[in-house]
Short mmCIF file of C-alpha atoms (C1' of nucleotides) in Angstrom, two decimals:
data_model
loop_
_atom_site.label_atom_id
_atom_site.label_comp_id
_atom_site.label_asym_id
_atom_site.label_seq_id
_atom_site.Cartn_x
_atom_site.Cartn_y
_atom_site.Cartn_z
CA MET A 235 -73.85 -95.63 -61.87
CA ASP A 236 -72.71 -92.19 -63.06
CA ASP A 237 -70.73 -89.75 -61.00
CA GLN A 238 -73.66 -87.75 -59.80
CA THR A 239 -75.61 -90.73 -58.66
CA ARG A 240 -72.57 -91.95 -56.79
CA MET A 241 -72.22 -88.59 -55.23
CA LEU A 242 -75.77 -88.62 -54.07
CA THR A 243 -75.46 -92.01 -52.54
CA GLY A 244 -72.19 -90.94 -51.05
CA LEU A 245 -73.79 -87.93 -49.44
CA THR A 246 -76.76 -89.81 -48.15
CA GLY A 247 -74.43 -92.31 -46.69
CA LEU A 248 -72.66 -89.71 -44.62
CA GLY A 249 -75.03 -90.19 -41.75
CA GLY A 250 -77.40 -87.74 -40.22
CA LEU A 251 -78.38 -86.39 -43.61
CA PRO A 252 -82.04 -86.42 -44.51
CA GLN A 253 -82.52 -89.37 -46.80
CA PRO A 254 -84.24 -88.71 -50.11
CA ASP A 255 -87.74 -89.89 -49.69
CA VAL A 256 -87.64 -92.80 -52.08
CA GLY A 257 -91.00 -94.15 -50.96
CA ASP A 258 -92.71 -90.82 -51.63
CA PRO A 259 -94.53 -90.90 -55.00
CA ASP A 260 -94.00 -87.11 -55.30
CA SER A 261 -90.29 -87.55 -55.00
CA VAL A 262 -90.30 -90.16 -57.65
CA ARG A 263 -92.27 -87.88 -59.95
CA LYS A 264 -89.85 -85.04 -59.33
CA GLN A 265 -86.92 -87.25 -60.11
CA GLN A 266 -88.50 -88.19 -63.34
CA SER A 267 -89.50 -84.68 -64.39
CA LEU A 268 -86.37 -82.78 -63.32
CA GLY A 269 -83.90 -85.11 -64.81
CA GLN A 270 -81.19 -86.68 -62.75
CA PRO A 271 -78.33 -84.10 -62.84
CA GLN A 272 -80.37 -81.02 -61.81
CA GLN A 273 -82.08 -82.99 -59.13
CA ASP A 274 -78.75 -84.11 -57.67
CA ILE A 275 -77.29 -80.62 -57.65
CA GLY A 276 -80.48 -79.31 -56.13
CA ASP A 277 -80.18 -81.84 -53.35
CA ILE A 278 -76.61 -80.93 -52.63
CA LEU A 279 -77.40 -77.23 -52.46
CA GLN A 280 -80.35 -77.95 -50.25
CA GLN A 281 -78.15 -79.89 -47.93
CA ILE A 282 -75.64 -77.08 -47.85
CA MET A 283 -78.38 -74.64 -46.98
CA ALA A 284 -79.70 -77.00 -44.35
CA ILE A 285 -76.41 -76.73 -42.49
CA THR A 286 -77.48 -73.38 -41.08
CA ASP A 287 -80.38 -75.03 -39.30
CA GLU A 288 -78.27 -77.53 -37.50
CA SER A 289 -76.29 -77.57 -34.30
CA LEU A 290 -72.66 -76.59 -34.44
CA ASP A 291 -71.36 -80.13 -34.03
CA GLU A 292 -73.66 -81.50 -36.67
CA ALA A 293 -72.80 -78.65 -38.99
CA GLN A 294 -69.09 -79.17 -38.45
CA ALA A 295 -69.42 -82.83 -39.28
CA ARG A 296 -71.52 -82.02 -42.33
CA LYS A 297 -69.08 -79.35 -43.46
CA HIS A 298 -66.23 -81.74 -43.12
CA ALA A 299 -68.11 -84.36 -45.08
CA LEU A 300 -68.89 -81.93 -47.83
CA ASN A 301 -65.32 -80.66 -47.98
CA CYS A 302 -64.08 -84.18 -48.36
CA HIS A 303 -66.58 -84.98 -51.02
CA ARG A 304 -64.98 -85.67 -54.36
CA MET A 305 -67.50 -83.54 -56.22
CA LYS A 306 -66.67 -80.55 -54.09
CA PRO A 307 -63.88 -79.23 -56.36
CA ALA A 308 -66.27 -79.32 -59.30
CA LEU A 309 -68.99 -77.50 -57.39
CA PHE A 310 -66.41 -75.05 -56.13
CA SER A 311 -65.23 -74.26 -59.63
CA VAL A 312 -68.81 -73.68 -60.77
CA LEU A 313 -69.32 -71.30 -57.86
CA CYS A 314 -66.05 -69.60 -58.80
CA GLU A 315 -67.31 -69.12 -62.30
CA ILE A 316 -70.62 -67.63 -61.17
CA LYS A 317 -68.75 -65.45 -58.74
CA GLU A 318 -66.41 -64.25 -61.48
CA LYS A 319 -69.40 -63.08 -63.47
CA THR A 320 -71.24 -61.34 -60.64
CA VAL A 321 -68.17 -59.81 -59.09
CA LEU A 322 -67.60 -57.78 -62.24
CA SER A 323 -70.83 -55.95 -61.63
CA ILE A 324 -70.09 -55.39 -57.95
CA ARG A 325 -66.51 -54.27 -58.41
CA GLY A 326 -65.87 -50.61 -57.97
CA VAL A 327 -69.25 -49.87 -56.52
CA GLN A 328 -68.01 -49.28 -53.01
CA GLU A 329 -64.65 -47.66 -53.09
CA GLU A 330 -62.80 -45.67 -50.47
CA ASP A 331 -64.91 -42.75 -49.31
CA PRO A 332 -63.23 -39.59 -48.08
CA PRO A 333 -62.97 -39.01 -44.32
CA ASP A 334 -66.30 -37.83 -42.96
CA PRO A 335 -66.14 -34.06 -42.35
CA GLN A 336 -68.54 -34.39 -39.46
CA ILE A 337 -66.31 -36.93 -37.73
CA MET A 338 -63.39 -34.60 -38.28
CA ARG A 339 -65.33 -31.72 -36.78
CA LEU A 340 -66.26 -33.80 -33.74
CA ASP A 341 -62.69 -35.03 -33.39
CA ASN A 342 -61.37 -31.50 -33.50
CA MET A 343 -63.83 -30.36 -30.92
CA LEU A 344 -63.11 -33.24 -28.58
CA LEU A 345 -59.43 -32.52 -28.97
CA ALA A 346 -59.91 -28.82 -28.31
CA GLU A 347 -61.97 -29.51 -25.22
CA GLY A 348 -59.29 -31.85 -23.91
CA VAL A 349 -61.53 -34.91 -24.06
CA SER A 350 -59.72 -36.93 -26.66
CA GLY A 351 -56.26 -35.39 -26.43
CA PRO A 352 -53.41 -36.11 -24.03
CA GLU A 353 -54.36 -36.32 -20.36
CA LYS A 354 -53.55 -32.79 -19.22
CA GLY A 355 -53.37 -30.92 -22.44
CA GLY A 356 -54.36 -27.61 -23.97
CA GLY A 357 -58.04 -28.17 -23.52
CA SER A 358 -57.95 -28.22 -19.77
CA ALA A 359 -55.50 -25.37 -19.80
CA ALA A 360 -57.94 -23.36 -21.86
CA ALA A 361 -60.68 -24.34 -19.47
CA ALA A 362 -58.50 -23.20 -16.62
CA ALA A 363 -57.97 -19.85 -18.27
CA ALA A 364 -61.68 -19.53 -18.91
CA ALA A 365 -62.40 -20.52 -15.34
CA ALA A 366 -59.96 -17.97 -14.07
CA ALA A 367 -61.58 -15.33 -16.24
CA ALA A 368 -64.93 -16.30 -14.82
CA GLY A 369 -64.53 -13.69 -12.18
CA GLY A 370 -65.25 -13.69 -8.52
CA SER A 371 -62.71 -14.13 -5.83
CA PRO A 372 -59.80 -16.41 -6.62
CA THR A 373 -61.13 -19.06 -4.28
CA ASP A 374 -64.50 -19.04 -5.97
CA SER A 375 -63.03 -19.33 -9.41
CA SER A 376 -60.77 -22.14 -8.33
CA ILE A 377 -63.76 -23.97 -6.87
CA GLU A 378 -65.66 -23.51 -10.13
CA HIS A 379 -62.55 -24.44 -12.01
CA SER A 380 -62.01 -27.70 -10.13
CA ASP A 381 -65.68 -28.48 -10.45
CA TYR A 382 -65.49 -27.96 -14.18
CA ARG A 383 -62.32 -30.01 -14.43
CA ALA A 384 -63.84 -32.84 -12.42
CA LYS A 385 -66.91 -32.96 -14.64
CA LEU A 386 -64.81 -32.79 -17.77
CA ALA A 387 -62.63 -35.59 -16.46
CA GLN A 388 -65.75 -37.64 -15.82
CA ILE A 389 -66.93 -37.12 -19.38
CA ARG A 390 -63.47 -37.92 -20.61
CA GLN A 391 -63.37 -41.15 -18.66
CA ILE A 392 -66.75 -42.30 -19.89
CA TYR A 393 -65.81 -41.39 -23.43
CA HIS A 394 -62.59 -43.38 -23.31
CA SER A 395 -64.07 -46.43 -21.69
CA GLU A 396 -66.93 -46.48 -24.20
CA LEU A 397 -64.52 -45.97 -27.05
CA GLU A 398 -62.41 -48.81 -25.81
CA LYS A 399 -65.46 -51.04 -25.56
CA TYR A 400 -66.46 -50.19 -29.10
CA GLU A 401 -62.98 -50.80 -30.40
CA GLN A 402 -62.77 -54.11 -28.65
CA ALA A 403 -66.17 -55.15 -29.92
CA CYS A 404 -65.22 -54.03 -33.39
CA SER A 405 -61.99 -56.01 -33.46
CA GLU A 406 -63.68 -59.05 -31.94
CA PHE A 407 -66.42 -58.89 -34.50
CA THR A 408 -63.97 -58.30 -37.32
CA ASN A 409 -61.92 -61.28 -36.26
CA HIS A 410 -64.98 -63.40 -36.03
CA VAL A 411 -66.20 -62.41 -39.48
CA MET A 412 -62.74 -62.87 -40.97
CA ASN A 413 -62.47 -66.34 -39.51
CA LEU A 414 -65.91 -67.14 -40.76
CA LEU A 415 -65.10 -65.91 -44.24
CA ARG A 416 -61.80 -67.79 -44.30
CA GLU A 417 -63.62 -70.89 -43.24
CA GLN A 418 -66.26 -70.32 -45.88
CA SER A 419 -63.65 -69.68 -48.52
CA ARG A 420 -63.07 -73.43 -48.46
CA THR A 421 -66.53 -74.07 -49.83
CA ARG A 422 -67.24 -70.89 -51.73
CA PRO A 423 -64.96 -68.50 -53.57
CA ILE A 424 -63.98 -65.57 -51.37
CA SER A 425 -61.04 -63.41 -52.36
CA PRO A 426 -58.88 -61.64 -49.78
CA LYS A 427 -60.10 -58.42 -51.30
CA GLU A 428 -63.66 -59.34 -50.45
CA ILE A 429 -62.65 -60.05 -46.89
CA GLU A 430 -60.99 -56.66 -46.84
CA ARG A 431 -64.14 -55.07 -48.15
CA MET A 432 -66.21 -56.82 -45.53
CA VAL A 433 -63.84 -55.59 -42.83
CA ALA A 434 -64.18 -52.08 -44.21
CA ILE A 435 -67.96 -52.37 -44.05
CA ILE A 436 -67.78 -53.51 -40.44
CA HIS A 437 -65.45 -50.67 -39.60
CA ARG A 438 -67.78 -48.22 -41.23
CA LYS A 439 -70.65 -49.52 -39.15
CA PHE A 440 -68.64 -49.28 -35.98
CA SER A 441 -67.37 -45.85 -36.85
CA SER A 442 -70.94 -44.67 -37.22
CA ILE A 443 -71.56 -45.93 -33.70
CA GLN A 444 -68.39 -44.17 -32.65
CA MET A 445 -69.67 -41.01 -34.23
CA GLN A 446 -72.78 -41.22 -32.10
CA LEU A 447 -70.59 -41.57 -29.05
CA LYS A 448 -68.52 -38.60 -30.12
CA GLN A 449 -71.62 -36.60 -30.79
CA SER A 450 -73.15 -37.25 -27.41
CA THR A 451 -69.81 -36.54 -25.74
CA CYS A 452 -69.65 -33.23 -27.57
CA GLU A 453 -73.15 -32.44 -26.44
CA ALA A 454 -72.25 -33.24 -22.85
CA VAL A 455 -69.22 -30.97 -23.05
CA MET A 456 -71.30 -28.20 -24.59
CA ILE A 457 -73.87 -28.47 -21.82
CA LEU A 458 -71.14 -28.43 -19.21
CA ARG A 459 -69.57 -25.47 -20.92
CA SER A 460 -72.77 -23.48 -21.19
CA ARG A 461 -73.53 -24.12 -17.54
CA PHE A 462 -70.04 -22.99 -16.76
CA LEU A 463 -70.39 -19.88 -18.89
CA ASP A 464 -73.69 -19.10 -17.21
CA ALA A 465 -71.94 -19.34 -13.90
CA ARG A 466 -69.47 -16.84 -15.28
CA ARG A 467 -72.17 -14.23 -15.42
CA LYS A 468 -72.71 -14.62 -11.72
CA ARG A 469 -70.69 -11.60 -10.85
CA ARG A 470 -68.69 -11.53 -7.69
CA ASN A 471 -67.22 -8.27 -6.50
CA PHE A 472 -63.49 -8.19 -6.16
CA ASN A 473 -62.32 -8.13 -2.62
CA LYS A 474 -61.57 -4.84 -0.94
CA GLN A 475 -57.85 -5.19 -1.15
CA ALA A 476 -57.98 -5.85 -4.91
CA THR A 477 -60.19 -2.84 -5.54
CA GLU A 478 -57.85 -0.75 -3.46
CA VAL A 479 -54.81 -1.80 -5.46
CA LEU A 480 -56.60 -1.11 -8.73
CA ASN A 481 -57.88 2.26 -7.56
CA GLU A 482 -54.46 3.23 -6.30
CA TYR A 483 -52.99 2.54 -9.69
CA PHE A 484 -55.85 4.27 -11.47
CA TYR A 485 -55.69 7.50 -9.48
CA SER A 486 -51.95 7.64 -9.39
CA HIS A 487 -51.89 7.28 -13.17
CA LEU A 488 -54.87 9.50 -13.83
CA SER A 489 -53.02 11.32 -16.59
CA ASN A 490 -52.66 8.06 -18.44
CA PRO A 491 -54.73 5.33 -16.84
CA TYR A 492 -53.67 2.70 -19.37
CA PRO A 493 -51.53 0.10 -17.67
CA SER A 494 -49.08 -1.68 -19.89
CA GLU A 495 -49.28 -5.42 -20.32
CA GLU A 496 -46.58 -5.83 -17.67
CA ALA A 497 -48.39 -3.48 -15.30
CA LYS A 498 -51.61 -5.39 -15.86
CA GLU A 499 -49.89 -8.64 -15.06
CA GLU A 500 -48.41 -7.12 -11.95
CA LEU A 501 -51.80 -5.79 -10.84
CA ALA A 502 -53.49 -9.09 -11.65
CA LYS A 503 -50.97 -10.88 -9.50
CA LYS A 504 -51.37 -8.43 -6.64
CA CYS A 505 -55.18 -8.65 -6.78
CA GLY A 506 -55.48 -12.34 -7.40
CA ILE A 507 -57.46 -11.80 -10.60
CA THR A 508 -56.71 -12.31 -14.28
CA VAL A 509 -55.18 -9.84 -16.69
CA SER A 510 -58.44 -9.65 -18.64
CA GLN A 511 -60.26 -8.80 -15.42
CA VAL A 512 -57.77 -6.03 -14.87
CA SER A 513 -58.46 -4.82 -18.41
CA ASN A 514 -62.17 -4.96 -17.79
CA TRP A 515 -61.81 -3.07 -14.58
CA PHE A 516 -59.76 -0.31 -16.16
CA GLY A 517 -62.10 -0.11 -19.12
CA ASN A 518 -65.10 0.29 -16.86
CA LYS A 519 -63.29 2.64 -14.53
CA ARG A 520 -62.11 4.97 -17.27
CA ILE A 521 -65.50 5.30 -18.86
CA ARG A 522 -67.33 5.68 -15.57
CA TYR A 523 -64.86 8.14 -14.22
CA LYS A 524 -65.05 10.24 -17.36
CA LYS A 525 -68.83 10.14 -17.36
CA ASN A 526 -69.15 11.42 -13.84
CA ILE A 527 -65.99 12.91 -12.46
CA GLY A 528 -67.90 14.63 -9.70
CA LYS A 529 -69.11 11.39 -8.29
CA PHE A 530 -65.57 10.03 -8.15
CA GLN A 531 -64.10 13.19 -6.66
CA GLU A 532 -64.13 11.92 -3.13
CA GLU A 533 -62.65 8.62 -4.05
CA ALA A 534 -60.03 10.32 -6.19
CA ASN A 535 -59.02 12.58 -3.32
CA LEU A 536 -58.84 9.67 -0.98
CA TYR A 537 -56.43 7.79 -3.19
CA ALA A 538 -54.50 10.94 -3.99
CA VAL A 539 -53.90 11.34 -0.28
CA LYS A 540 -52.91 7.75 0.03
CA THR A 541 -50.47 8.09 -2.84
CA ALA A 542 -49.07 11.26 -1.40
CA VAL A 543 -48.59 9.67 1.99
CA ASP A 544 -46.93 6.67 0.43
CA ALA A 545 -44.70 8.92 -1.62
CA ALA A 546 -43.83 10.86 1.48
CA ASN A 547 -42.97 7.68 3.30
CA VAL A 548 -40.81 6.57 0.45
CA SER A 549 -39.01 9.89 0.31
CA ALA A 550 -38.60 9.89 4.03
CA GLN A 551 -37.04 6.47 3.89
CA ALA A 552 -34.84 7.34 0.96
CA SER A 553 -32.07 9.76 1.65
CA GLN A 554 -32.84 11.76 -1.43
CA ALA A 555 -36.28 13.05 -2.47
CA ASN A 556 -38.18 11.26 -5.15
CA SER A 557 -40.71 12.78 -7.47
CA PRO A 558 -44.43 11.97 -6.87
CA ALA A 559 -45.82 8.86 -8.40
CA THR A 560 -47.14 10.40 -11.58
CA PRO A 561 -47.53 13.99 -12.59
CA ASN A 562 -50.96 14.69 -13.83
CA SER A 563 -50.42 16.28 -17.20
CA GLY A 564 -53.29 15.92 -19.62
CA GLY A 565 -55.44 12.79 -19.81
CA TYR A 566 -58.27 12.54 -17.31
CA PRO A 567 -59.10 15.58 -15.14
CA ALA A 568 -57.59 15.28 -11.71
CA PRO A 569 -59.44 15.87 -8.46
CA CYS A 570 -58.54 19.03 -6.53
CA TYR A 571 -56.41 18.52 -3.51
CA THR A 572 -53.54 20.34 -1.86
CA PRO A 573 -50.09 18.81 -1.90
CA ASP A 574 -50.25 18.14 1.83
CA GLY A 575 -53.25 15.96 1.36
CA ARG A 576 -55.92 18.37 2.52
CA LEU A 577 -58.93 18.81 0.23
"C1'" DA B 240 -89.18 -4.35 -4.21
"C1'" DT B 241 -86.30 -1.04 -5.88
"C1'" DC B 242 -82.02 1.21 -6.62
"C1'" DT B 243 -77.13 1.48 -7.17
"C1'" DA B 244 -72.64 -0.40 -7.96
"C1'" DT B 245 -69.95 -3.16 -10.57
"C1'" DG B 246 -67.94 -7.03 -13.34
"C1'" DA B 247 -68.66 -8.85 -17.88
"C1'" DT B 248 -70.04 -8.73 -22.69
"C1'" DT B 249 -70.81 -6.88 -27.19
"C1'" DC B 250 -69.98 -3.97 -30.95
"C1'" DA B 251 -68.00 -0.32 -33.56
"C1'" DC B 252 -63.93 2.13 -34.33
"C1'" DC B 253 -59.10 2.96 -35.03
"C1'" DG C 117 -55.84 -6.17 -30.66
"C1'" DG C 118 -56.94 -2.39 -27.60
"C1'" DT C 119 -60.29 0.89 -26.49
"C1'" DG C 120 -64.80 3.51 -25.73
"C1'" DA C 121 -69.50 3.18 -25.27
"C1'" DA C 122 -73.62 0.87 -24.46
"C1'" DT C 123 -75.66 -2.73 -22.33
"C1'" DC C 124 -76.50 -6.87 -19.57
"C1'" DA C 125 -76.84 -9.21 -15.29
"C1'" DT C 126 -76.29 -9.66 -10.66
"C1'" DA C 127 -74.65 -8.46 -5.77
"C1'" DG C 128 -75.53 -5.70 -2.21
"C1'" DA C 129 -77.70 -1.68 0.00
"C1'" DT C 130 -81.92 0.65 1.08
#
DNA sequence: ATCTATGATTCACC
DNA sequence: GGTGAATCATAGAT
């Protein structure tokens, strides 16, 4: 009995293996035509392939039997040799690809919107600023603001929980595949590098799923944002007190109705609006005043009186007289009024 | 329904 | 970047 025949009998004697059909005349013919060695190897390979069709316990037992088989090292070395030849053609085909620019774009956006960054970072601050600039009374904007924040937080939460799920699934799957490959490396030649490559492939697959998640999150944020920006166009008039403060400043600085940055901040604080709203207001006011001074005459006189009265009060309170708020020299034409407040 | 007032936006200019 | 000018879009008055 030669080695291969012994091996065959050894394998068939392992139990549970399909016995070569000795009684079958076809089988006998095959044995004769193939020649003993090829036929034996063919059987072994067939048995290896058959493992996949079996239950786990059976397969484990079979695997163990095969691993213990004394021909296994020989088969293994043959597989190694084949592998060595084929690997040369595979090598270098799939090398490190550069970071996907689209992923980077999505990442940057998610970071900017405060979805992927630290909990209460720049993104929400920016949103807050935008919300504040949205106009309307301070209460309205804060309602819109909190609404926006709440929705953003919701998106953020979903994004993170999904991301976590994906990451967990990815690492679980990676572990599983690595274990499988390590296990298989006992029967077929698998280099650590190949395992690495396989892991990279898995990661690529999962990162493409992640990209989809990022994309849909971005879309959600964009929709939220556009809704929010639409809401911004829903103009709300400033309250009476705010308009009064702004008008007072405007008419008392008619010669130069350009508040400094500090003055704008002060006015914004007084009126409960943002600095950019103050800028808008002054921009509109200047142009509209200039366009139709006549129309604003009454208003101008009213505030001139107010300013004069205030100035008078101040001077009355102070022991020494102060000069009026702002002399009107140049700049925008002043309304006509007498120093005592009469028109 | 229509008009007016007004806050916001856009664009060109400096 | 701040401003003027034109324009948009809507609230509020009629």
